[in-house]
Amino acid sequence: MTPIGVGIIGASTSGWASIAHVPAIAASPEFELRAVSTSRPSTAEAAAARYGVSAFHDHRDLIAHPGVDLVVVAVKVTEHLRLISAALEAGKMVYSEWPLGNGLAEAQQLADQAAKAGIRTVVGLQGRYAPEVRLARDLIRDGYVGRVLGTIMVGSGMVWGGEVTDPGQAYWFDKANGATPLTSATLHALDPLHFVLGEFESIAANLVVGRKHATIVADGSTVPFTVPDQVALIGTLDGGAAASIFYRGGASRGDNFRWEINGTDGDLVLTADWGNMQVAALKLAGGRGADATVQPLEVPASYLAGVPAELSRSAPGSVARLYRQFARDLADGTRTVPDFGHALGRHKLIDAIERASATGTTQALA
């Protein structure tokens, strides 16, 4: 089969695309990197030298490249609408990093545009492809914990702390830019939670702007916080299980990620040193029946297959699994990966959470 040609918008020699997408594509024989674009000629030249492919400083040239079948958009959320819309207009498939749009209206517009054009899409919610997450899902389906009673998830956003290195990182602190502890870290964790346990039936929320400003270390200046950096959610999942989620901005001196699933017959616990679970090295433990504590659970080799060993337990490994499942979907005519329609549902969840916090009223979800 001829590989699917990939072009990455936002593929400088540093950053998320270089860390995850480039190695994931290299590990996926169904895909081939054919072009990259950056915002400046100098960074485009550096990317061309690093990756050995055509490089542009104008996204329109990448989209028009005849060898590019799939356009990956890995830039700030504020640029998503313009870039993704241009790729869809050109008839190209699109892999968008999460969030899809800067707010529900943009997500709706992009989902509608892709659906009307009949174009296949992917959204970078790769946390559900971590081997430990998929094993937990299978264990629950096989009755390991019995009937699920409740779940508690506590995590750290890692960014959105009290300081950043340089002014360019101040982007994170302005709610208008669409990359917040709720839209980013929390939703990246909620997607695997729903994948394993089902969707919210109802939800209440408290979004709090805890920090008032952040310090730019490079020059000592400060910038205001307008994003809620303390995210507290409580709800009921389909099937009746209780759910409690708390995500904080910055990092904790304690546990930066812990997800507990409690049932009538057993318990599962996923932990990580890094709070952004979609890129974290997860550990899975479990206990049931007469067990007094949870113990580490070995992940069977079948959950690690299909990805090179050096990537398997890392962020590029989960991204590679998402790419490879997308290739299988295209070959089989199935639709299993998170796409723009799925992303729109997640944006609607964000909207319900924000309404719940603003009104103090529990929101019922269809």
PDB file of N, CA and C in Angstrom, residues 106 128 158:
ATOM      1  N   GLU A 106     -16.253  27.622  17.308  1.00  0.00           N
ATOM      2  CA  GLU A 106     -15.254  27.247  16.312  1.00  0.00           C
ATOM      3  C   GLU A 106     -15.249  25.744  16.075  1.00  0.00           C
ATOM      4  N   ARG A 128      -6.267   7.781  25.417  1.00  0.00           N
ATOM      5  CA  ARG A 128      -7.001   6.513  25.431  1.00  0.00           C
ATOM      6  C   ARG A 128      -6.199   5.369  24.806  1.00  0.00           C
ATOM      7  N   MET A 158       0.705  21.004  35.238  1.00  0.00           N
ATOM      8  CA  MET A 158       2.144  21.209  35.105  1.00  0.00           C
ATOM      9  C   MET A 158       2.466  22.644  34.662  1.00  0.00           C
TER      10      MET A 158
END
